[in-house]
DNA sequence: CTTGACCTTCCAGTTACTGGAGGGATTATA
DNA sequence: TATAATCCCTCCAGTAACTGGAAGGTCAAG
């Protein structure tokens, strides 16, 4: 059993975040000390790491909750996991398309802007 | 002079947003009617459109505020505009790199996952 | 026995809106 | 002229996922 700062260190996330995840019922402490301190066991730490990695993929907290449920479900179907991941993948691809369009337009504008002390500016012209 | 709903329609944004921009002092109404209704002239509408286009590029409200200042400054230096745009461009590029890495890893995991009714799952394995 | 480093809870702030309540103003219709 | 529909107003709360800070309890070391 570890206190919250050791737990946060093991899971490589801020103490505040561990506390937040406990508050929203995502990863609850395994126990509380007599003084009311949160205590976490190895399993809880593994769940926190699972969340950190899921978050790094951009899964929302609610998606993390679902994934965590599947993680601890011995009878899960991989299809359920795959569906969530696929959804995220499509979001990523959508964002990529969006960013590519933005990049194309903005980089063109930046290239054509003189960037001197005169007011003439294709960027402003485009926006206005 | 237009009331807020005509203004919002002309600027192609929700009434709520026009009101919000007024609240934060981004684009203030040109006047108020006797009853206290917001009234906008053509110039104000053009400023709203400017904001909408800037927001579409992903500029933050504060950046929009700066850009709007430069837009209405006859003595601006295009270098100032370019600097803001460049900063945004770099953010976009950073995000693109990030998304590319996520896409690579996640698409690989999704591909290798069977997606059937069995619990075996490389996605879960990777996260756990 | 005090100091410092922990820990707790609770509240506020972040970004850029959005939804809704409660109530006044204007316009169209009967 | 009465009323109903459609505006408009302000203010408050909620969104996502934390983060910072205040006020105060706990614990180990010197």
PDB file of C-alpha atoms (C1' of nucleotides) in Angstrom:
ATOM      1  CA  UNK A   1       0.000   0.000   0.000  1.00  0.00           C
ATOM      2  CA  UNK A   2       1.347   3.395  -1.037  1.00  0.00           C
ATOM      3  CA  UNK A   3       0.350   6.888  -0.123  1.00  0.00           C
ATOM      4  CA  UNK A   4      -0.784   9.243  -2.840  1.00  0.00           C
ATOM      5  CA  UNK A   5       2.576  10.809  -3.667  1.00  0.00           C
ATOM      6  CA  UNK A   6       4.290   7.444  -4.163  1.00  0.00           C
ATOM      7  CA  UNK A   7       1.314   6.319  -6.202  1.00  0.00           C
ATOM      8  CA  UNK A   8       1.444   9.393  -8.409  1.00  0.00           C
ATOM      9  CA  UNK A   9       5.150   8.905  -8.899  1.00  0.00           C
ATOM     10  CA  UNK A  10       4.699   5.246  -9.860  1.00  0.00           C
ATOM     11  CA  UNK A  11       1.909   6.084 -12.264  1.00  0.00           C
ATOM     12  CA  UNK A  12       3.820   9.089 -13.583  1.00  0.00           C
ATOM     13  CA  UNK A  13       1.070  11.627 -13.127  1.00  0.00           C
ATOM     14  CA  UNK A  14       0.438  14.572 -10.787  1.00  0.00           C
ATOM     15  CA  UNK A  15      -0.951  13.940  -7.308  1.00  0.00           C
ATOM     16  CA  UNK A  16      -3.795  16.281  -8.187  1.00  0.00           C
ATOM     17  CA  UNK A  17      -4.744  14.070 -11.086  1.00  0.00           C
ATOM     18  CA  UNK A  18      -4.772  10.918  -8.985  1.00  0.00           C
ATOM     19  CA  UNK A  19      -7.056  12.700  -6.551  1.00  0.00           C
ATOM     20  CA  UNK A  20      -9.238  13.895  -9.405  1.00  0.00           C
ATOM     21  CA  UNK A  21      -9.594  10.374 -10.801  1.00  0.00           C
ATOM     22  CA  UNK A  22     -10.628   9.214  -7.349  1.00  0.00           C
ATOM     23  CA  UNK A  23     -13.193  12.017  -7.103  1.00  0.00           C
ATOM     24  CA  UNK A  24     -14.857  11.072 -10.376  1.00  0.00           C
ATOM     25  CA  UNK A  25     -14.810   7.383  -9.473  1.00  0.00           C
ATOM     26  CA  UNK A  26     -12.388   6.408 -12.235  1.00  0.00           C
ATOM     27  CA  UNK A  27      -9.697   4.887 -10.027  1.00  0.00           C
ATOM     28  CA  UNK A  28     -10.632   4.785  -6.377  1.00  0.00           C
ATOM     29  CA  UNK A  29      -8.044   4.280  -3.671  1.00  0.00           C
ATOM     30  CA  UNK A  30      -7.877   0.696  -2.403  1.00  0.00           C
ATOM     31  CA  UNK A  31      -8.256   1.948   1.150  1.00  0.00           C
ATOM     32  CA  UNK A  32      -8.037   4.922   3.481  1.00  0.00           C
ATOM     33  CA  UNK A  33      -5.638   5.194   6.407  1.00  0.00           C
ATOM     34  CA  UNK A  34      -6.900   5.933   9.907  1.00  0.00           C
ATOM     35  CA  UNK A  35      -6.228   9.602   9.231  1.00  0.00           C
ATOM     36  CA  UNK A  36      -8.202   9.480   6.006  1.00  0.00           C
ATOM     37  CA  UNK A  37      -5.212   9.332   3.678  1.00  0.00           C
ATOM     38  CA  UNK A  38      -5.766   7.614   0.340  1.00  0.00           C
ATOM     39  CA  UNK A  39      -3.912   4.315  -0.042  1.00  0.00           C
ATOM     40  CA  UNK A  40      -3.298   2.505  -3.337  1.00  0.00           C
ATOM     41  CA  UNK A  41      -2.206  -1.052  -4.052  1.00  0.00           C
ATOM     42  CA  UNK A  42      -0.339  -2.347  -7.102  1.00  0.00           C
ATOM     43  CA  UNK A  43      -3.534  -3.090  -8.969  1.00  0.00           C
ATOM     44  CA  UNK A  44      -4.776   0.477  -8.554  1.00  0.00           C
ATOM     45  CA  UNK A  45      -1.440   1.782  -9.806  1.00  0.00           C
ATOM     46  CA  UNK A  46      -1.741  -0.403 -12.874  1.00  0.00           C
ATOM     47  CA  UNK A  47      -5.166   1.036 -13.500  1.00  0.00           C
ATOM     48  CA  UNK A  48      -3.767   4.542 -13.255  1.00  0.00           C
ATOM     49  CA  UNK A  49      -1.049   3.694 -15.751  1.00  0.00           C
ATOM     50  CA  UNK A  50      -3.701   2.234 -18.022  1.00  0.00           C
ATOM     51  CA  UNK A  51      -5.567   5.526 -17.839  1.00  0.00           C
ATOM     52  CA  UNK A  52      -2.459   7.561 -18.543  1.00  0.00           C
ATOM     53  CA  UNK A  53      -1.719   5.566 -21.668  1.00  0.00           C
ATOM     54  CA  UNK A  54      -5.329   5.743 -22.811  1.00  0.00           C
ATOM     55  CA  UNK A  55      -5.380   9.495 -22.283  1.00  0.00           C
ATOM     56  CA  UNK A  56      -2.187   9.775 -24.315  1.00  0.00           C
ATOM     57  CA  UNK A  57      -4.107   8.286 -27.244  1.00  0.00           C
ATOM     58  CA  UNK A  58      -6.658  11.037 -26.766  1.00  0.00           C
ATOM     59  CA  UNK A  59      -9.438   8.880 -25.355  1.00  0.00           C
ATOM     60  CA  UNK A  60     -11.872  10.920 -23.286  1.00  0.00           C
ATOM     61  CA  UNK A  61     -12.338  10.193 -19.613  1.00  0.00           C
ATOM     62  CA  UNK A  62     -15.613   8.435 -20.385  1.00  0.00           C
ATOM     63  CA  UNK A  63     -13.921   6.306 -23.027  1.00  0.00           C
ATOM     64  CA  UNK A  64     -11.183   5.538 -20.508  1.00  0.00           C
ATOM     65  CA  UNK A  65     -13.879   4.428 -18.125  1.00  0.00           C
ATOM     66  CA  UNK A  66     -15.241   2.024 -20.726  1.00  0.00           C
ATOM     67  CA  UNK A  67     -11.787   0.757 -21.648  1.00  0.00           C
ATOM     68  CA  UNK A  68     -10.943   0.247 -17.996  1.00  0.00           C
ATOM     69  CA  UNK A  69     -14.125  -1.759 -17.613  1.00  0.00           C
ATOM     70  CA  UNK A  70     -13.099  -3.972 -20.516  1.00  0.00           C
ATOM     71  CA  UNK A  71      -9.563  -4.191 -19.136  1.00  0.00           C
ATOM     72  CA  UNK A  72     -10.832  -5.748 -15.939  1.00  0.00           C
ATOM     73  CA  UNK A  73     -13.458  -7.877 -17.664  1.00  0.00           C
ATOM     74  CA  UNK A  74     -12.156 -11.374 -18.304  1.00  0.00           C
ATOM     75  CA  UNK A  75     -15.161 -12.058 -20.497  1.00  0.00           C
ATOM     76  CA  UNK A  76     -14.770  -9.013 -22.731  1.00  0.00           C
ATOM     77  CA  UNK A  77     -15.041  -9.206 -26.482  1.00  0.00           C
ATOM     78  CA  UNK A  78     -12.096  -7.706 -28.313  1.00  0.00           C
ATOM     79  CA  UNK A  79     -14.686  -6.335 -30.729  1.00  0.00           C
ATOM     80  CA  UNK A  80     -15.845  -3.902 -28.037  1.00  0.00           C
ATOM     81  CA  UNK A  81     -12.323  -2.626 -27.511  1.00  0.00           C
ATOM     82  CA  UNK A  82     -11.724  -2.397 -31.223  1.00  0.00           C
ATOM     83  CA  UNK A  83     -14.909  -0.382 -31.731  1.00  0.00           C
ATOM     84  CA  UNK A  84     -13.802   2.279 -29.251  1.00  0.00           C
ATOM     85  CA  UNK A  85     -10.323   2.420 -30.732  1.00  0.00           C
ATOM     86  CA  UNK A  86     -11.681   2.654 -34.252  1.00  0.00           C
ATOM     87  CA  UNK A  87     -13.888   5.553 -33.271  1.00  0.00           C
ATOM     88  CA  UNK A  88     -10.873   7.374 -31.900  1.00  0.00           C
ATOM     89  CA  UNK A  89      -8.886   6.577 -35.021  1.00  0.00           C
ATOM     90  CA  UNK A  90     -11.562   8.144 -37.181  1.00  0.00           C
ATOM     91  CA  UNK A  91     -11.531  11.254 -35.005  1.00  0.00           C
ATOM     92  CA  UNK A  92      -7.775  11.458 -35.411  1.00  0.00           C
ATOM     93  CA  UNK A  93      -8.073  11.144 -39.167  1.00  0.00           C
ATOM     94  CA  UNK A  94     -10.750  13.816 -39.279  1.00  0.00           C
ATOM     95  CA  UNK A  95      -8.542  16.154 -37.290  1.00  0.00           C
ATOM     96  CA  UNK A  96      -5.631  15.404 -39.578  1.00  0.00           C
ATOM     97  CA  UNK A  97      -7.623  16.358 -42.654  1.00  0.00           C
ATOM     98  CA  UNK A  98      -8.739  19.539 -40.943  1.00  0.00           C
ATOM     99  CA  UNK A  99      -5.204  20.471 -39.900  1.00  0.00           C
ATOM    100  CA  UNK A 100      -3.843  19.735 -43.344  1.00  0.00           C
ATOM    101  CA  UNK A 101      -6.306  22.194 -44.895  1.00  0.00           C
ATOM    102  CA  UNK A 102      -5.513  24.828 -42.270  1.00  0.00           C
ATOM    103  CA  UNK A 103      -1.810  24.309 -42.765  1.00  0.00           C
ATOM    104  CA  UNK A 104      -2.052  24.626 -46.517  1.00  0.00           C
ATOM    105  CA  UNK A 105      -3.926  27.929 -46.349  1.00  0.00           C
ATOM    106  CA  UNK A 106      -2.073  29.470 -43.449  1.00  0.00           C
ATOM    107  CA  UNK A 107       1.403  28.535 -44.644  1.00  0.00           C
ATOM    108  CA  UNK A 108       0.588  30.043 -48.022  1.00  0.00           C
ATOM    109  CA  UNK A 109      -0.496  33.284 -46.374  1.00  0.00           C
ATOM    110  CA  UNK A 110       2.546  33.367 -44.120  1.00  0.00           C
ATOM    111  CA  UNK A 111       4.829  32.784 -47.108  1.00  0.00           C
ATOM    112  CA  UNK A 112       3.311  35.619 -49.104  1.00  0.00           C
ATOM    113  CA  UNK A 113       3.345  38.110 -46.226  1.00  0.00           C
ATOM    114  CA  UNK A 114       6.356  40.410 -46.422  1.00  0.00           C
ATOM    115  CA  UNK A 115       6.688  40.653 -42.658  1.00  0.00           C
ATOM    116  CA  UNK A 116       8.086  44.151 -42.693  1.00  0.00           C
ATOM    117  CA  UNK A 117       7.057  47.474 -41.124  1.00  0.00           C
ATOM    118  CA  UNK A 118       4.487  48.255 -43.804  1.00  0.00           C
ATOM    119  CA  UNK A 119       0.768  47.649 -43.209  1.00  0.00           C
ATOM    120  CA  UNK A 120       0.187  45.698 -46.418  1.00  0.00           C
ATOM    121  CA  UNK A 121      -0.700  42.152 -45.416  1.00  0.00           C
ATOM    122  CA  UNK A 122      -2.284  39.240 -47.280  1.00  0.00           C
ATOM    123  CA  UNK A 123      -3.182  37.581 -43.974  1.00  0.00           C
ATOM    124  CA  UNK A 124      -5.247  40.544 -42.853  1.00  0.00           C
ATOM    125  CA  UNK A 125      -6.706  40.823 -46.359  1.00  0.00           C
ATOM    126  CA  UNK A 126      -7.780  37.200 -46.218  1.00  0.00           C
ATOM    127  CA  UNK A 127      -9.382  37.519 -42.802  1.00  0.00           C
ATOM    128  CA  UNK A 128     -11.093  40.849 -43.463  1.00  0.00           C
TER     129      UNK A 128
ATOM    130  CA  UNK B   1     -28.192  49.374 -37.977  1.00  0.00           C
ATOM    131  CA  UNK B   2     -29.261  45.780 -37.409  1.00  0.00           C
ATOM    132  CA  UNK B   3     -30.591  43.985 -34.405  1.00  0.00           C
ATOM    133  CA  UNK B   4     -28.664  41.049 -33.033  1.00  0.00           C
ATOM    134  CA  UNK B   5     -30.386  38.289 -34.968  1.00  0.00           C
ATOM    135  CA  UNK B   6     -29.809  39.974 -38.343  1.00  0.00           C
ATOM    136  CA  UNK B   7     -26.252  40.665 -37.286  1.00  0.00           C
ATOM    137  CA  UNK B   8     -25.655  37.053 -36.317  1.00  0.00           C
ATOM    138  CA  UNK B   9     -27.129  35.916 -39.602  1.00  0.00           C
ATOM    139  CA  UNK B  10     -24.921  38.285 -41.600  1.00  0.00           C
ATOM    140  CA  UNK B  11     -21.830  37.226 -39.694  1.00  0.00           C
ATOM    141  CA  UNK B  12     -22.870  33.575 -39.885  1.00  0.00           C
ATOM    142  CA  UNK B  13     -22.582  32.833 -36.203  1.00  0.00           C
ATOM    143  CA  UNK B  14     -25.022  32.145 -33.352  1.00  0.00           C
ATOM    144  CA  UNK B  15     -26.718  35.048 -31.596  1.00  0.00           C
ATOM    145  CA  UNK B  16     -25.288  33.736 -28.346  1.00  0.00           C
ATOM    146  CA  UNK B  17     -21.792  34.065 -29.731  1.00  0.00           C
ATOM    147  CA  UNK B  18     -22.335  37.653 -30.854  1.00  0.00           C
ATOM    148  CA  UNK B  19     -23.550  38.446 -27.357  1.00  0.00           C
ATOM    149  CA  UNK B  20     -20.579  36.648 -25.867  1.00  0.00           C
ATOM    150  CA  UNK B  21     -18.125  38.635 -27.996  1.00  0.00           C
ATOM    151  CA  UNK B  22     -19.822  41.803 -26.820  1.00  0.00           C
ATOM    152  CA  UNK B  23     -19.539  40.668 -23.182  1.00  0.00           C
ATOM    153  CA  UNK B  24     -15.808  40.081 -23.422  1.00  0.00           C
ATOM    154  CA  UNK B  25     -15.297  43.363 -25.271  1.00  0.00           C
ATOM    155  CA  UNK B  26     -14.159  41.745 -28.512  1.00  0.00           C
ATOM    156  CA  UNK B  27     -16.812  43.239 -30.778  1.00  0.00           C
ATOM    157  CA  UNK B  28     -19.073  45.691 -29.012  1.00  0.00           C
ATOM    158  CA  UNK B  29     -22.402  46.738 -30.475  1.00  0.00           C
ATOM    159  CA  UNK B  30     -22.272  50.106 -32.237  1.00  0.00           C
ATOM    160  CA  UNK B  31     -25.214  51.284 -30.168  1.00  0.00           C
ATOM    161  CA  UNK B  32     -28.122  50.287 -27.981  1.00  0.00           C
ATOM    162  CA  UNK B  33     -31.779  50.924 -28.761  1.00  0.00           C
ATOM    163  CA  UNK B  34     -34.050  52.757 -26.319  1.00  0.00           C
ATOM    164  CA  UNK B  35     -35.102  49.374 -24.980  1.00  0.00           C
ATOM    165  CA  UNK B  36     -31.500  48.309 -24.504  1.00  0.00           C
ATOM    166  CA  UNK B  37     -31.275  46.111 -27.599  1.00  0.00           C
ATOM    167  CA  UNK B  38     -27.825  45.728 -29.148  1.00  0.00           C
ATOM    168  CA  UNK B  39     -27.460  47.382 -32.553  1.00  0.00           C
ATOM    169  CA  UNK B  40     -24.670  46.696 -35.023  1.00  0.00           C
ATOM    170  CA  UNK B  41     -23.517  48.626 -38.079  1.00  0.00           C
ATOM    171  CA  UNK B  42     -21.753  47.254 -41.171  1.00  0.00           C
ATOM    172  CA  UNK B  43     -18.335  47.819 -39.680  1.00  0.00           C
ATOM    173  CA  UNK B  44     -19.165  45.780 -36.611  1.00  0.00           C
ATOM    174  CA  UNK B  45     -20.453  42.975 -38.796  1.00  0.00           C
ATOM    175  CA  UNK B  46     -17.206  43.004 -40.733  1.00  0.00           C
ATOM    176  CA  UNK B  47     -15.330  42.689 -37.457  1.00  0.00           C
ATOM    177  CA  UNK B  48     -17.463  39.704 -36.490  1.00  0.00           C
ATOM    178  CA  UNK B  49     -16.741  38.047 -39.809  1.00  0.00           C
ATOM    179  CA  UNK B  50     -13.051  38.739 -39.272  1.00  0.00           C
ATOM    180  CA  UNK B  51     -13.277  36.971 -35.929  1.00  0.00           C
ATOM    181  CA  UNK B  52     -15.112  34.015 -37.392  1.00  0.00           C
ATOM    182  CA  UNK B  53     -12.442  33.516 -40.041  1.00  0.00           C
ATOM    183  CA  UNK B  54      -9.658  33.935 -37.495  1.00  0.00           C
ATOM    184  CA  UNK B  55     -11.296  31.412 -35.180  1.00  0.00           C
ATOM    185  CA  UNK B  56     -11.564  28.990 -38.109  1.00  0.00           C
ATOM    186  CA  UNK B  57      -7.769  29.099 -38.341  1.00  0.00           C
ATOM    187  CA  UNK B  58      -7.680  28.141 -34.687  1.00  0.00           C
ATOM    188  CA  UNK B  59      -6.519  31.482 -33.327  1.00  0.00           C
ATOM    189  CA  UNK B  60      -7.478  31.899 -29.677  1.00  0.00           C
ATOM    190  CA  UNK B  61      -9.809  34.675 -28.625  1.00  0.00           C
ATOM    191  CA  UNK B  62      -6.833  36.649 -27.319  1.00  0.00           C
ATOM    192  CA  UNK B  63      -5.013  36.213 -30.601  1.00  0.00           C
ATOM    193  CA  UNK B  64      -8.183  37.304 -32.398  1.00  0.00           C
ATOM    194  CA  UNK B  65      -8.184  40.382 -30.224  1.00  0.00           C
ATOM    195  CA  UNK B  66      -4.631  41.187 -31.293  1.00  0.00           C
ATOM    196  CA  UNK B  67      -5.370  40.484 -34.937  1.00  0.00           C
ATOM    197  CA  UNK B  68      -8.465  42.637 -34.778  1.00  0.00           C
ATOM    198  CA  UNK B  69      -6.348  45.436 -33.335  1.00  0.00           C
ATOM    199  CA  UNK B  70      -3.933  45.120 -36.242  1.00  0.00           C
ATOM    200  CA  UNK B  71      -6.846  44.896 -38.681  1.00  0.00           C
ATOM    201  CA  UNK B  72      -8.087  48.298 -37.618  1.00  0.00           C
ATOM    202  CA  UNK B  73      -4.610  49.801 -37.284  1.00  0.00           C
ATOM    203  CA  UNK B  74      -3.656  51.661 -40.435  1.00  0.00           C
ATOM    204  CA  UNK B  75      -0.095  51.928 -39.144  1.00  0.00           C
ATOM    205  CA  UNK B  76       0.385  48.246 -38.408  1.00  0.00           C
ATOM    206  CA  UNK B  77       3.474  46.369 -39.426  1.00  0.00           C
ATOM    207  CA  UNK B  78       2.770  43.236 -41.405  1.00  0.00           C
ATOM    208  CA  UNK B  79       5.585  41.692 -39.364  1.00  0.00           C
ATOM    209  CA  UNK B  80       3.326  41.742 -36.304  1.00  0.00           C
ATOM    210  CA  UNK B  81       0.581  39.920 -38.162  1.00  0.00           C
ATOM    211  CA  UNK B  82       3.031  37.456 -39.605  1.00  0.00           C
ATOM    212  CA  UNK B  83       4.466  36.700 -36.167  1.00  0.00           C
ATOM    213  CA  UNK B  84       1.064  35.722 -34.798  1.00  0.00           C
ATOM    214  CA  UNK B  85       0.271  33.623 -37.860  1.00  0.00           C
ATOM    215  CA  UNK B  86       3.637  31.913 -37.729  1.00  0.00           C
ATOM    216  CA  UNK B  87       3.111  31.003 -34.104  1.00  0.00           C
ATOM    217  CA  UNK B  88      -0.185  29.402 -35.006  1.00  0.00           C
ATOM    218  CA  UNK B  89       1.391  27.607 -37.922  1.00  0.00           C
ATOM    219  CA  UNK B  90       3.993  26.083 -35.624  1.00  0.00           C
ATOM    220  CA  UNK B  91       1.263  24.934 -33.260  1.00  0.00           C
ATOM    221  CA  UNK B  92      -0.530  23.303 -36.172  1.00  0.00           C
ATOM    222  CA  UNK B  93       2.646  21.545 -37.254  1.00  0.00           C
ATOM    223  CA  UNK B  94       3.294  20.332 -33.724  1.00  0.00           C
ATOM    224  CA  UNK B  95      -0.217  18.930 -33.531  1.00  0.00           C
ATOM    225  CA  UNK B  96       0.232  17.262 -36.905  1.00  0.00           C
ATOM    226  CA  UNK B  97       3.370  15.484 -35.771  1.00  0.00           C
ATOM    227  CA  UNK B  98       1.615  14.390 -32.606  1.00  0.00           C
ATOM    228  CA  UNK B  99      -1.418  13.081 -34.492  1.00  0.00           C
ATOM    229  CA  UNK B 100       0.736  11.274 -37.005  1.00  0.00           C
ATOM    230  CA  UNK B 101       2.465   9.359 -34.198  1.00  0.00           C
ATOM    231  CA  UNK B 102      -0.855   8.543 -32.547  1.00  0.00           C
ATOM    232  CA  UNK B 103      -2.327   7.439 -35.832  1.00  0.00           C
ATOM    233  CA  UNK B 104       0.607   5.183 -36.599  1.00  0.00           C
ATOM    234  CA  UNK B 105       0.407   3.381 -33.262  1.00  0.00           C
ATOM    235  CA  UNK B 106      -3.351   3.213 -32.937  1.00  0.00           C
ATOM    236  CA  UNK B 107      -3.994   2.105 -36.502  1.00  0.00           C
ATOM    237  CA  UNK B 108      -1.453  -0.665 -36.048  1.00  0.00           C
ATOM    238  CA  UNK B 109      -3.202  -1.834 -32.880  1.00  0.00           C
ATOM    239  CA  UNK B 110      -6.619  -1.669 -34.508  1.00  0.00           C
ATOM    240  CA  UNK B 111      -5.358  -3.660 -37.475  1.00  0.00           C
ATOM    241  CA  UNK B 112      -3.928  -6.427 -35.323  1.00  0.00           C
ATOM    242  CA  UNK B 113      -6.984  -6.708 -33.095  1.00  0.00           C
ATOM    243  CA  UNK B 114      -9.232  -9.567 -34.167  1.00  0.00           C
ATOM    244  CA  UNK B 115     -12.396  -7.763 -33.172  1.00  0.00           C
ATOM    245  CA  UNK B 116     -14.287 -10.898 -32.268  1.00  0.00           C
ATOM    246  CA  UNK B 117     -16.030 -12.208 -29.144  1.00  0.00           C
ATOM    247  CA  UNK B 118     -12.826 -13.411 -27.519  1.00  0.00           C
ATOM    248  CA  UNK B 119     -11.066 -11.393 -24.799  1.00  0.00           C
ATOM    249  CA  UNK B 120      -7.637 -11.495 -26.418  1.00  0.00           C
ATOM    250  CA  UNK B 121      -6.763  -7.961 -27.427  1.00  0.00           C
ATOM    251  CA  UNK B 122      -3.500  -6.257 -28.413  1.00  0.00           C
ATOM    252  CA  UNK B 123      -5.034  -2.851 -27.669  1.00  0.00           C
ATOM    253  CA  UNK B 124      -5.743  -3.771 -24.072  1.00  0.00           C
ATOM    254  CA  UNK B 125      -2.340  -5.439 -23.842  1.00  0.00           C
ATOM    255  CA  UNK B 126      -0.677  -2.266 -25.010  1.00  0.00           C
ATOM    256  CA  UNK B 127      -2.554  -0.059 -22.586  1.00  0.00           C
ATOM    257  CA  UNK B 128      -2.212  -2.374 -19.597  1.00  0.00           C
TER     258      UNK B 128
ATOM    259  C1'  DC C   1       7.713  20.348  21.002  1.00  0.00           C
ATOM    260  C1'  DT C   2       8.238  22.523  17.026  1.00  0.00           C
ATOM    261  C1'  DT C   3       9.330  22.491  12.113  1.00  0.00           C
ATOM    262  C1'  DG C   4       8.505  20.940   7.647  1.00  0.00           C
ATOM    263  C1'  DA C   5       6.542  17.940   4.613  1.00  0.00           C
ATOM    264  C1'  DC C   6       2.979  15.427   4.020  1.00  0.00           C
ATOM    265  C1'  DC C   7      -2.212  14.797   3.645  1.00  0.00           C
ATOM    266  C1'  DT C   8      -7.282  16.301   3.568  1.00  0.00           C
ATOM    267  C1'  DT C   9     -11.521  18.974   1.562  1.00  0.00           C
ATOM    268  C1'  DC C  10     -13.478  22.618  -0.898  1.00  0.00           C
ATOM    269  C1'  DC C  11     -13.614  26.499  -4.036  1.00  0.00           C
ATOM    270  C1'  DA C  12     -12.200  29.001  -8.100  1.00  0.00           C
ATOM    271  C1'  DG C  13     -10.270  29.416 -12.603  1.00  0.00           C
ATOM    272  C1'  DT C  14      -9.062  27.734 -17.205  1.00  0.00           C
ATOM    273  C1'  DT C  15     -11.422  28.039 -22.945  1.00  0.00           C
ATOM    274  C1'  DA C  16     -15.043  29.471 -25.702  1.00  0.00           C
ATOM    275  C1'  DC C  17     -18.958  29.111 -25.747  1.00  0.00           C
ATOM    276  C1'  DT C  18     -24.075  26.979 -24.978  1.00  0.00           C
ATOM    277  C1'  DG C  19     -28.563  26.251 -22.648  1.00  0.00           C
ATOM    278  C1'  DG C  20     -31.993  27.847 -19.909  1.00  0.00           C
ATOM    279  C1'  DA C  21     -34.728  30.629 -16.531  1.00  0.00           C
ATOM    280  C1'  DG C  22     -37.190  34.765 -15.738  1.00  0.00           C
ATOM    281  C1'  DG C  23     -38.857  38.770 -17.496  1.00  0.00           C
ATOM    282  C1'  DG C  24     -39.358  43.065 -20.660  1.00  0.00           C
ATOM    283  C1'  DA C  25     -40.272  44.796 -25.727  1.00  0.00           C
ATOM    284  C1'  DT C  26     -42.088  44.565 -30.250  1.00  0.00           C
ATOM    285  C1'  DT C  27     -44.925  42.985 -33.886  1.00  0.00           C
ATOM    286  C1'  DA C  28     -48.727  40.512 -36.070  1.00  0.00           C
ATOM    287  C1'  DT C  29     -53.177  39.055 -35.803  1.00  0.00           C
ATOM    288  C1'  DA C  30     -58.012  38.875 -34.231  1.00  0.00           C
TER     289       DA C  30
ATOM    290  C1'  DT D   1     -57.378  47.134 -28.234  1.00  0.00           C
ATOM    291  C1'  DA D   2     -56.183  42.708 -26.503  1.00  0.00           C
ATOM    292  C1'  DT D   3     -53.369  39.003 -26.962  1.00  0.00           C
ATOM    293  C1'  DA D   4     -50.137  35.737 -28.724  1.00  0.00           C
ATOM    294  C1'  DA D   5     -45.836  34.924 -30.869  1.00  0.00           C
ATOM    295  C1'  DT D   6     -41.447  36.301 -31.325  1.00  0.00           C
ATOM    296  C1'  DC D   7     -38.084  38.891 -30.356  1.00  0.00           C
ATOM    297  C1'  DC D   8     -34.672  40.887 -26.814  1.00  0.00           C
ATOM    298  C1'  DC D   9     -32.399  41.407 -22.189  1.00  0.00           C
ATOM    299  C1'  DT D  10     -29.440  39.709 -17.973  1.00  0.00           C
ATOM    300  C1'  DC D  11     -27.679  36.311 -15.093  1.00  0.00           C
ATOM    301  C1'  DC D  12     -26.460  31.617 -13.753  1.00  0.00           C
ATOM    302  C1'  DA D  13     -24.869  27.035 -14.646  1.00  0.00           C
ATOM    303  C1'  DG D  14     -22.588  23.584 -17.242  1.00  0.00           C
ATOM    304  C1'  DT D  15     -19.179  21.749 -20.528  1.00  0.00           C
ATOM    305  C1'  DA D  16     -13.636  18.769 -20.275  1.00  0.00           C
ATOM    306  C1'  DA D  17     -10.093  17.623 -17.596  1.00  0.00           C
ATOM    307  C1'  DC D  18      -7.696  19.178 -14.837  1.00  0.00           C
ATOM    308  C1'  DT D  19      -4.773  22.882 -11.914  1.00  0.00           C
ATOM    309  C1'  DG D  20      -3.847  26.196  -8.187  1.00  0.00           C
ATOM    310  C1'  DG D  21      -4.596  27.681  -3.814  1.00  0.00           C
ATOM    311  C1'  DA D  22      -6.584  28.325   0.875  1.00  0.00           C
ATOM    312  C1'  DA D  23      -7.459  26.465   5.404  1.00  0.00           C
ATOM    313  C1'  DG D  24      -6.453  23.042   8.289  1.00  0.00           C
ATOM    314  C1'  DG D  25      -5.282  18.099  10.071  1.00  0.00           C
ATOM    315  C1'  DT D  26      -1.184  14.449  10.504  1.00  0.00           C
ATOM    316  C1'  DC D  27       3.264  12.590  10.956  1.00  0.00           C
ATOM    317  C1'  DA D  28       8.391  11.876  11.295  1.00  0.00           C
ATOM    318  C1'  DA D  29      12.682  14.047  12.608  1.00  0.00           C
ATOM    319  C1'  DG D  30      15.537  16.718  15.499  1.00  0.00           C
TER     320       DG D  30
END
